Amino acid sequence: MIATTTVRGKTEILLSYQKANEEIRAYLVTPDGNLEAAARATQQGVTDIPAAEAQTGFQNELGFWVRYYDKTHP
């Protein structure tokens, strides 16, 4: 899933996916593509994702959307 929102005049992009039906990961991204924060939600609650893990997951998710967009929007 990808969504764009404007909160308090600031545009933010949210990328998220569900991993093996056990957790949802969300990445908060600035309009210029910088990762601001990441979190995971499980049945136990929501926790922050450590920076290194967040950056790796974000790059993987971003890569998926770039490949998807390239295939569907020539």
Tab-separated table of C-alpha atoms in Angstrom:
chain	number	residue	atom	x	y	z
A	1	MET	CA	0.000	0.000	0.000
A	2	ILE	CA	1.100	3.524	-0.677
A	3	ALA	CA	-0.643	6.642	0.574
A	4	THR	CA	0.078	10.357	0.613
A	5	THR	CA	-1.215	12.651	3.333
A	6	THR	CA	-0.841	16.255	4.403
A	7	VAL	CA	-0.652	16.815	8.143
A	8	ARG	CA	-0.209	20.304	9.585
A	9	GLY	CA	0.805	21.558	6.143
A	10	LYS	CA	3.491	18.893	5.710
A	11	THR	CA	3.157	16.278	2.971
A	12	GLU	CA	4.159	12.786	3.979
A	13	ILE	CA	4.197	9.489	2.110
A	14	LEU	CA	3.427	6.212	3.829
A	15	LEU	CA	4.607	2.921	2.376
A	16	SER	CA	3.510	-0.238	4.100
A	17	TYR	CA	3.180	-3.956	3.615
A	18	GLN	CA	2.054	-7.015	5.509
A	19	LYS	CA	4.701	-9.600	6.256
A	20	ALA	CA	3.478	-13.207	6.461
A	21	ASN	CA	0.162	-12.127	8.030
A	22	GLU	CA	2.057	-11.532	11.283
A	23	GLU	CA	2.997	-7.875	11.113
A	24	ILE	CA	2.467	-4.703	9.176
A	25	ARG	CA	5.458	-2.467	8.533
A	26	ALA	CA	5.037	1.207	7.755
A	27	TYR	CA	7.620	3.703	6.511
A	28	LEU	CA	7.066	7.460	6.845
A	29	VAL	CA	8.804	9.244	3.969
A	30	THR	CA	9.288	12.901	3.075
A	31	PRO	CA	8.222	14.143	-0.371
A	32	ASP	CA	11.880	14.246	-1.410
A	33	GLY	CA	12.283	10.545	-0.566
A	34	ASN	CA	13.970	10.562	2.844
A	35	LEU	CA	12.949	8.002	5.423
A	36	GLU	CA	11.744	9.734	8.599
A	37	ALA	CA	10.481	6.847	10.716
A	38	ALA	CA	9.422	3.229	10.571
A	39	ALA	CA	7.235	1.049	12.763
A	40	ARG	CA	5.830	-2.446	12.907
A	41	ALA	CA	2.401	-3.424	14.147
A	42	THR	CA	1.700	-6.901	15.493
A	43	GLN	CA	-0.955	-8.374	17.719
A	44	GLN	CA	1.265	-7.350	20.642
A	45	GLY	CA	1.260	-3.657	19.650
A	46	VAL	CA	3.242	-1.104	17.664
A	47	THR	CA	7.013	-0.698	17.984
A	48	ASP	CA	9.632	1.408	16.229
A	49	ILE	CA	11.937	-0.348	13.779
A	50	PRO	CA	15.675	0.265	14.450
A	51	ALA	CA	17.296	2.632	11.927
A	52	ALA	CA	19.467	0.097	10.060
A	53	GLU	CA	16.639	-2.412	9.713
A	54	ALA	CA	14.241	0.357	8.732
A	55	GLN	CA	16.541	1.661	5.999
A	56	THR	CA	16.961	-1.818	4.485
A	57	GLY	CA	13.228	-2.516	4.533
A	58	PHE	CA	12.463	0.918	3.126
A	59	GLN	CA	14.891	0.460	0.224
A	60	ASN	CA	13.315	-2.921	-0.579
A	61	GLU	CA	9.785	-1.500	-0.480
A	62	LEU	CA	10.766	1.554	-2.513
A	63	GLY	CA	12.427	-0.708	-5.086
A	64	PHE	CA	9.206	-2.688	-5.445
A	65	TRP	CA	7.136	0.458	-6.095
A	66	VAL	CA	9.659	1.849	-8.565
A	67	ARG	CA	9.655	-1.443	-10.515
A	68	TYR	CA	5.831	-1.637	-10.340
A	69	TYR	CA	5.395	1.954	-11.488
A	70	ASP	CA	7.867	1.490	-14.348
A	71	LYS	CA	5.920	-1.552	-15.589
A	72	THR	CA	2.496	0.079	-15.394
A	73	HIS	CA	3.384	3.610	-16.516
A	74	PRO	CA	5.626	3.571	-19.602
